PDB file of C-alpha atoms in Angstrom:
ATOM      1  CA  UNK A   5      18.055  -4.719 -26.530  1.00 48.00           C
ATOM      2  CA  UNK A   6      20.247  -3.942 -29.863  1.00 58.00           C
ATOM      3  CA  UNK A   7      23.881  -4.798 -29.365  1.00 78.00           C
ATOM      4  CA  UNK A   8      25.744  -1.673 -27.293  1.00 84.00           C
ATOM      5  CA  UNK A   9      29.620  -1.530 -26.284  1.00 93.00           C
ATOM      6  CA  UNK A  10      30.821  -3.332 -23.387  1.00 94.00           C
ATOM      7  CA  UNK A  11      31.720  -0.749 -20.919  1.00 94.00           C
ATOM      8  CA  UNK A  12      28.050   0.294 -21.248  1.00 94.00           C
ATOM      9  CA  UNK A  13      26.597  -2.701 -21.656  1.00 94.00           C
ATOM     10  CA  UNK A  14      28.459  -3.949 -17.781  1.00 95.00           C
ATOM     11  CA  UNK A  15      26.917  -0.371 -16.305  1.00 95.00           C
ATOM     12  CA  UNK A  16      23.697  -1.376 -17.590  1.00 95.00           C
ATOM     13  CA  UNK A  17      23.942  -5.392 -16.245  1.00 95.00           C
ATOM     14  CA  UNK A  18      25.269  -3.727 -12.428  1.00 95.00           C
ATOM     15  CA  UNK A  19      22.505  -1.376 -12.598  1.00 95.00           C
ATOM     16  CA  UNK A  20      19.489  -4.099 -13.597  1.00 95.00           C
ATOM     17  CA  UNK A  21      20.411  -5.926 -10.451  1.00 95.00           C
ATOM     18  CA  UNK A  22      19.420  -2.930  -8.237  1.00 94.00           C
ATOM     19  CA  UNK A  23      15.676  -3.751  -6.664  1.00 91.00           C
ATOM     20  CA  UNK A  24      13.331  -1.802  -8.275  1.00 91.00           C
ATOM     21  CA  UNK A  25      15.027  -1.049 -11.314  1.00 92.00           C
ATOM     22  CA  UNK A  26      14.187  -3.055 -14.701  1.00 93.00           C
ATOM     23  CA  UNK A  27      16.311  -3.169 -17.973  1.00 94.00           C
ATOM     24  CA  UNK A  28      14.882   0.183 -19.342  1.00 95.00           C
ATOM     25  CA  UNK A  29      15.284   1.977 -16.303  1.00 96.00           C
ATOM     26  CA  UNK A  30      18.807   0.803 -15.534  1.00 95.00           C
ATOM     27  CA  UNK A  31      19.925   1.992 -19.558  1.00 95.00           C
ATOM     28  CA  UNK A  32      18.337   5.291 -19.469  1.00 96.00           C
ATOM     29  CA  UNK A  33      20.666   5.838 -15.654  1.00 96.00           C
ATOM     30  CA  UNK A  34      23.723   3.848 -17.651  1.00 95.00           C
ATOM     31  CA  UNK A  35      23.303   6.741 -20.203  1.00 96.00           C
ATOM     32  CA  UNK A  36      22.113   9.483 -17.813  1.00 96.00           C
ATOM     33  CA  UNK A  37      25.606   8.601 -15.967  1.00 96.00           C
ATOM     34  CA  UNK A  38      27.819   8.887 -19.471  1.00 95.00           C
ATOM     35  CA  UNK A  39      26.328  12.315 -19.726  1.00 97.00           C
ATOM     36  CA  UNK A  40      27.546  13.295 -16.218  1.00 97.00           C
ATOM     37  CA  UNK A  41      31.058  15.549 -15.903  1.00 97.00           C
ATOM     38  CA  UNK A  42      33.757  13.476 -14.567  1.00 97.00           C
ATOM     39  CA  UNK A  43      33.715  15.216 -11.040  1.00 97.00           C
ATOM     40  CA  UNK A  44      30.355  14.561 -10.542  1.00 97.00           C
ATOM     41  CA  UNK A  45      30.433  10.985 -11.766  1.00 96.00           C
ATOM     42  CA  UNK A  46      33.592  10.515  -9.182  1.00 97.00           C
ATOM     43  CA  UNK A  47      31.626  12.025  -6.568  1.00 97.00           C
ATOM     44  CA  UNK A  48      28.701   9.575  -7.064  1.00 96.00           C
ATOM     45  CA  UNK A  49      31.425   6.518  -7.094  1.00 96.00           C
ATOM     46  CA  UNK A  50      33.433   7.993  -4.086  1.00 97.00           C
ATOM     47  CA  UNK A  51      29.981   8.361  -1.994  1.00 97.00           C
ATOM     48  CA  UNK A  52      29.049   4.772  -2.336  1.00 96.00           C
ATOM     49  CA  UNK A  53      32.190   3.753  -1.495  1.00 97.00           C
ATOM     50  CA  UNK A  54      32.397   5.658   1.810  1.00 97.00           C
ATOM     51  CA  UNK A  55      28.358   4.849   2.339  1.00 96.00           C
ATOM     52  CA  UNK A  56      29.546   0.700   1.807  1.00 96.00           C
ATOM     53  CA  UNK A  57      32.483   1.435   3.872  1.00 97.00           C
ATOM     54  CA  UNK A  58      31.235   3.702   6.615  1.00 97.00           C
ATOM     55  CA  UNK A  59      27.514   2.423   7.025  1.00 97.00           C
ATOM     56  CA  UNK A  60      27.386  -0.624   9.513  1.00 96.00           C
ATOM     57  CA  UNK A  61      24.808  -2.391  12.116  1.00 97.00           C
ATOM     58  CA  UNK A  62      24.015  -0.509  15.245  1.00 97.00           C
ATOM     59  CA  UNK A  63      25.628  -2.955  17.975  1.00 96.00           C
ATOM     60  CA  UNK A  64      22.069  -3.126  20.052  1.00 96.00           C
ATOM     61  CA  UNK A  65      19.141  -2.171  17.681  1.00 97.00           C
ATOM     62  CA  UNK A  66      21.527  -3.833  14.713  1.00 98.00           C
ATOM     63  CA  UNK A  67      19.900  -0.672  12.477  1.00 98.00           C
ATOM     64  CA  UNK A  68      22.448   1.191  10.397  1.00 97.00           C
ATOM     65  CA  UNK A  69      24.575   3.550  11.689  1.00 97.00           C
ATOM     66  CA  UNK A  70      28.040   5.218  11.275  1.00 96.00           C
ATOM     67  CA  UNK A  71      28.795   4.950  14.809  1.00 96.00           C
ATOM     68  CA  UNK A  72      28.893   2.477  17.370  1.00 96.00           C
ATOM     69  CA  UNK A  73      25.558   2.832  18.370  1.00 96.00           C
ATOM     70  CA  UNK A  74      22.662   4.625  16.193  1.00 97.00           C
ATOM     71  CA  UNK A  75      21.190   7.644  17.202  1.00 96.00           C
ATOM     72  CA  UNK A  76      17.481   6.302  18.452  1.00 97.00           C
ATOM     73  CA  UNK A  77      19.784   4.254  21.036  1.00 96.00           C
ATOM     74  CA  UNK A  78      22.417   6.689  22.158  1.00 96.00           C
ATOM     75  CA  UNK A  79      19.285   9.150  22.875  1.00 96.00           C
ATOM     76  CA  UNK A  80      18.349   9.345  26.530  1.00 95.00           C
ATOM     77  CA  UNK A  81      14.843  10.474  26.018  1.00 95.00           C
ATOM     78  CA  UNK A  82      13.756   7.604  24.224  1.00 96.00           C
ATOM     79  CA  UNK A  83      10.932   5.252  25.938  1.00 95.00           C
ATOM     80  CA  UNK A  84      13.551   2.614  27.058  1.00 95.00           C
ATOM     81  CA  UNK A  85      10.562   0.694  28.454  1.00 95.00           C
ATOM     82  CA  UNK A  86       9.259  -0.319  24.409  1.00 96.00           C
ATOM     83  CA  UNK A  87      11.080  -2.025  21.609  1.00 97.00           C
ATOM     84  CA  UNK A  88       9.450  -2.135  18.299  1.00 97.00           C
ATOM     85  CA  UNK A  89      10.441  -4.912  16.071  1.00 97.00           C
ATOM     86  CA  UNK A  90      10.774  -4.130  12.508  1.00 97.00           C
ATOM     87  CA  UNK A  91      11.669  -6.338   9.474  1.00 97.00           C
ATOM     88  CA  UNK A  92      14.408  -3.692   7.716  1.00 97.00           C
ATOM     89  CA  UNK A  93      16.157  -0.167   8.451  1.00 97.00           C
ATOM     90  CA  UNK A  94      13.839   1.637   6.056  1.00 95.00           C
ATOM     91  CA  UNK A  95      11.349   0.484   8.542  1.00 96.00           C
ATOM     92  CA  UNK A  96      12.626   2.195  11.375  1.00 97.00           C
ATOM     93  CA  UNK A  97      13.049   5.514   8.926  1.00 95.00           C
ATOM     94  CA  UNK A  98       8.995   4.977   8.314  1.00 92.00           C
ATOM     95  CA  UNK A  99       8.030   4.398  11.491  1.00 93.00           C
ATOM     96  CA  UNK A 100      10.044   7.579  13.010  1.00 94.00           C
ATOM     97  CA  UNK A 101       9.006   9.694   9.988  1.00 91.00           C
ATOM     98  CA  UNK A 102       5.520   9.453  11.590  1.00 84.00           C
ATOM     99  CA  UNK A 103       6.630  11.067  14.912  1.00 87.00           C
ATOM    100  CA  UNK A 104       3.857   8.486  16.968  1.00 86.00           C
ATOM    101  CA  UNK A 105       6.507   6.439  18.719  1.00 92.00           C
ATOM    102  CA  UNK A 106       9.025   7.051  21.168  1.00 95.00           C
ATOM    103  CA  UNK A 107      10.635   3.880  21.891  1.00 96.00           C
ATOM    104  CA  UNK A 108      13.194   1.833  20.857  1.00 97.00           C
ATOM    105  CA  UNK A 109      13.581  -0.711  17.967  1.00 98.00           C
ATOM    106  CA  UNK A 110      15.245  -3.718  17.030  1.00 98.00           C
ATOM    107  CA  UNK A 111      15.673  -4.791  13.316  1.00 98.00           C
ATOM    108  CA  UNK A 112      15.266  -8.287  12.255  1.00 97.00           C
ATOM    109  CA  UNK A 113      17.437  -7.892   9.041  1.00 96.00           C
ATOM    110  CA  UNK A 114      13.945 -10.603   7.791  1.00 95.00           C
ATOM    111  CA  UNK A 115      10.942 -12.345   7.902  1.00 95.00           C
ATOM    112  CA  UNK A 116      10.483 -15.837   8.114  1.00 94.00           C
ATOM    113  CA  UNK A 117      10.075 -17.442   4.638  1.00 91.00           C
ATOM    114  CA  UNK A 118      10.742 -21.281   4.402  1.00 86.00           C
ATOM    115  CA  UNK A 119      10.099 -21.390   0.192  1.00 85.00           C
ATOM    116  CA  UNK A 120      12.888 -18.695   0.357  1.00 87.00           C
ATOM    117  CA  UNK A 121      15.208 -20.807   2.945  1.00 88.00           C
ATOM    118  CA  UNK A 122      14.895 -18.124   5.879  1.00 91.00           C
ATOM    119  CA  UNK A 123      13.925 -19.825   8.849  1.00 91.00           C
ATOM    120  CA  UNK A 124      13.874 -18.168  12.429  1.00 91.00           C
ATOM    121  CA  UNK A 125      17.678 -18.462  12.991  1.00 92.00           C
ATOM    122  CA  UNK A 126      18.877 -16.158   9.839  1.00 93.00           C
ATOM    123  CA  UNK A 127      17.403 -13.476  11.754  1.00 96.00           C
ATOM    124  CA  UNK A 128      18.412 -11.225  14.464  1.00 96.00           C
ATOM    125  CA  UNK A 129      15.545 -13.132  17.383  1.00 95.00           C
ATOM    126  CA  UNK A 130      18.710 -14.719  19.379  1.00 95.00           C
ATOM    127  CA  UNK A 131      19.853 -10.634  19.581  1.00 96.00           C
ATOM    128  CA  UNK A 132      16.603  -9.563  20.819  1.00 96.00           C
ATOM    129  CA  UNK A 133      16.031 -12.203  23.452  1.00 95.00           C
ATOM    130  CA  UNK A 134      19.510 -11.377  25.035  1.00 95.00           C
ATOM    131  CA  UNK A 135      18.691  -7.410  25.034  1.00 95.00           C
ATOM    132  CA  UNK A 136      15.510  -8.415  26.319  1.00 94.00           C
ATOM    133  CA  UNK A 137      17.427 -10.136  29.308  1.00 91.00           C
ATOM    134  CA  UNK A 138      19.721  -6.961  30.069  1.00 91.00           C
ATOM    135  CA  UNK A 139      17.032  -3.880  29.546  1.00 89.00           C
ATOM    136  CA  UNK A 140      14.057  -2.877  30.882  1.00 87.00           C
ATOM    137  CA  UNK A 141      12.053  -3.480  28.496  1.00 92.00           C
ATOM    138  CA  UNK A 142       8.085  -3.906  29.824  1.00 94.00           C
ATOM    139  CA  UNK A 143       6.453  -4.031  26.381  1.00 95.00           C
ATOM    140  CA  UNK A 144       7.473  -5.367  22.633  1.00 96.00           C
ATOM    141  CA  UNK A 145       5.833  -4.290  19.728  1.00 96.00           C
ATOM    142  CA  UNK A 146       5.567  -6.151  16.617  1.00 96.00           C
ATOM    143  CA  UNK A 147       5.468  -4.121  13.314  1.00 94.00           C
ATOM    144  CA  UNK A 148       6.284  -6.596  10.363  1.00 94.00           C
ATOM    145  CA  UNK A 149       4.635  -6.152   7.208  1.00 89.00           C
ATOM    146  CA  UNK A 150       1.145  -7.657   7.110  1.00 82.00           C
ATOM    147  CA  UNK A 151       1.871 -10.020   4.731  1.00 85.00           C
ATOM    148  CA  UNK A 152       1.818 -13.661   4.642  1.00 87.00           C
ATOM    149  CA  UNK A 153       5.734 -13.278   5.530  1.00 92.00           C
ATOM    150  CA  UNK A 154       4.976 -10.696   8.112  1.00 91.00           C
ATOM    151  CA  UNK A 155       2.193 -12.000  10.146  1.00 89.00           C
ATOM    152  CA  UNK A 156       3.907 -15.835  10.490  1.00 92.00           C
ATOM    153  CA  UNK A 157       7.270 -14.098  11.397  1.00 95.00           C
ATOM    154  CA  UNK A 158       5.014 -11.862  14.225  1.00 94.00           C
ATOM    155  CA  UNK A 159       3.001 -14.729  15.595  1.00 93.00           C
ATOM    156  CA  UNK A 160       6.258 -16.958  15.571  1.00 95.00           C
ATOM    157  CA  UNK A 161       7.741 -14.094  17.741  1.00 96.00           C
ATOM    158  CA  UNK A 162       4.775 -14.096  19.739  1.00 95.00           C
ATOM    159  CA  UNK A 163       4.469 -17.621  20.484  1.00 94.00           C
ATOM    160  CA  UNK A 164       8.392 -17.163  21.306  1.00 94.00           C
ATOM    161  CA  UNK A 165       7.870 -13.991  23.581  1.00 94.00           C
ATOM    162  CA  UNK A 166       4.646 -15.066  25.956  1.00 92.00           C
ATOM    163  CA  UNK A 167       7.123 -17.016  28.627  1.00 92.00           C
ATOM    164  CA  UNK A 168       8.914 -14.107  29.563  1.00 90.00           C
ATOM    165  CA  UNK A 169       5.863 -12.448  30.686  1.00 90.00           C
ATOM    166  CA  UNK A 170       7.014  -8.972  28.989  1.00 93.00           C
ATOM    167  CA  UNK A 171       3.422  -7.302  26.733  1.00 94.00           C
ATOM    168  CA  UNK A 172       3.515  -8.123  22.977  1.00 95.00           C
ATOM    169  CA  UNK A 173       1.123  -6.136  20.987  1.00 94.00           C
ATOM    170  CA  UNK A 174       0.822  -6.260  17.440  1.00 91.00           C
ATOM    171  CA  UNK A 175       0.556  -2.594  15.526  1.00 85.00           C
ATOM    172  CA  UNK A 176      -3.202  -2.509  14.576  1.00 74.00           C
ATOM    173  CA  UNK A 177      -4.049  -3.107  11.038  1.00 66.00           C
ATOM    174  CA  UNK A 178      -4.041   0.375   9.850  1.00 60.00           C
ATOM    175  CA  UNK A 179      -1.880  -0.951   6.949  1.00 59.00           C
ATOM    176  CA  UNK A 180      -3.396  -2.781   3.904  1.00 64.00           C
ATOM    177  CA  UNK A 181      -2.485  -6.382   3.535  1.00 62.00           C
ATOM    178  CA  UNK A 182      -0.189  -6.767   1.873  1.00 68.00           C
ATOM    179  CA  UNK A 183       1.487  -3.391   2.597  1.00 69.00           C
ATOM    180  CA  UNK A 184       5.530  -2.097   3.370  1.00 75.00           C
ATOM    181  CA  UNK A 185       5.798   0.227   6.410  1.00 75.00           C
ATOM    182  CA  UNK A 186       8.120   1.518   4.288  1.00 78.00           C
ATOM    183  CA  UNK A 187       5.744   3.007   1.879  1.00 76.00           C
ATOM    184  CA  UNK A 188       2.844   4.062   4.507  1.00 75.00           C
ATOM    185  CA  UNK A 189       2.399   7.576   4.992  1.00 72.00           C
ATOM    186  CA  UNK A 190       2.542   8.963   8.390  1.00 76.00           C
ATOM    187  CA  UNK A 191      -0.449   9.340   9.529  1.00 64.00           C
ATOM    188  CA  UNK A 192      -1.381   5.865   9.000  1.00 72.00           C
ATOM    189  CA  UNK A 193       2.009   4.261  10.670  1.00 77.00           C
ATOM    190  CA  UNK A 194       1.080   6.791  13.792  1.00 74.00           C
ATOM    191  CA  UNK A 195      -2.651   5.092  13.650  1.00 66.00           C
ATOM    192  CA  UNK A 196      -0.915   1.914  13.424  1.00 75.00           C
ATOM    193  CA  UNK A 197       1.308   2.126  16.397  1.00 78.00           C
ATOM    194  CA  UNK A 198      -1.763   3.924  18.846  1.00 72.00           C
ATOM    195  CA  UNK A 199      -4.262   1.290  18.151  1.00 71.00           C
ATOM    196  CA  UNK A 200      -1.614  -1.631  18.596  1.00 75.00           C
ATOM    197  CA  UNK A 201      -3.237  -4.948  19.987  1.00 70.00           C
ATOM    198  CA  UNK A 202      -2.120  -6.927  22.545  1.00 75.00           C
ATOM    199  CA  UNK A 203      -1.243 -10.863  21.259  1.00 77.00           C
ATOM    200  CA  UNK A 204       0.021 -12.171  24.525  1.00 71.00           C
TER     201      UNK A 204
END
């Protein structure tokens, strides 16, 4: 990249450090955000500071929230008798975008990963044991990604789950290996959650 004046040049280096975005992609926004009017530019800065400020973990399901409590747990007519576990929020978005579950959830924040340092205890499974001691929970459902990640993390829960007598099923494999939930469409995450397995 040619040589481009500083105040650009930081826009471009916070930008590049956004997942998903790569050096050409974050210069063509850096520019695309130069062009903007002031007001609008403001209003971009102002929401991400009230989305950092506002947006926090949901004090049972830990997904985000502006509240106390998210939405999926302050509403009565959920299934109170299932908890889905999920790896990240945009998990829970996937899963309820395809209208096949009903129950609660409960977001690990991770997957296991020891090359990466994350071992069972930098993720939210001490949280989910002690709901699982004060609800009435009869079944858990595992839905991490079917990756390598994924499927240790779920049979780690598993293992973890089968002394409390409570059903663990596993969503079926509806999802390529390898896959997000977060990128399935819905037909295939409602697929997924029907033809869930048992694993203990």
């Amino acid at each position: 990249m040619g040589k481009i004046i500083r105040p650009l040049a930081n826009l471009h280096d916070r930008l590049r450090r956004l997942p998903g975005l790569g050096s050409k992609s974050a210069m063509r926004l850096a520019y695309k955000i130069i062009d903007m009017p002031m007001e609008e530019v403001e209003r971009l800065a102002d929401a991400i500071l009230v989305a950092k400020r506002d947006v926090h973990l949901c004090k049972q399901c830990y997904n985000l929230t502006a509240d106390e409590y998210c939405e999926i747990c302050n509403d009565v007519k959920r299934d109170r008798s299932m908890i889905c576990v999920v790896e990240q929020p945009p998990d829970v978005t996937a899963m309820e975008r395809s209208q096949g579950y009903k129950g609660l959830y409960h977001v690990l924040h991770g997957v296991m990963s020891p090359l990466d340092g994350i071992g069972p205890d930098q993720l939210r499974l001490k949280e989910l044991f002690q709901r699982l001691e004060t609800e009435e929970a009869e079944e858990v459902i595992i839905a991490t990604n079917s990756d390598v990640e994924g499927e240790a993390t779920a049979s780690y829960l598993a293992q973890l789950l089968k002394p409390t007598g409570i059903k663990v099923s596993r969503i079926a494999q509806g999802l390529p290996m390898g896959g997000d939930l977060e990128f399935a469409d819905e037909l295939t995450l409602a697929q997924a959650v029907e033809n869930r397995r048992r694993i203990c």
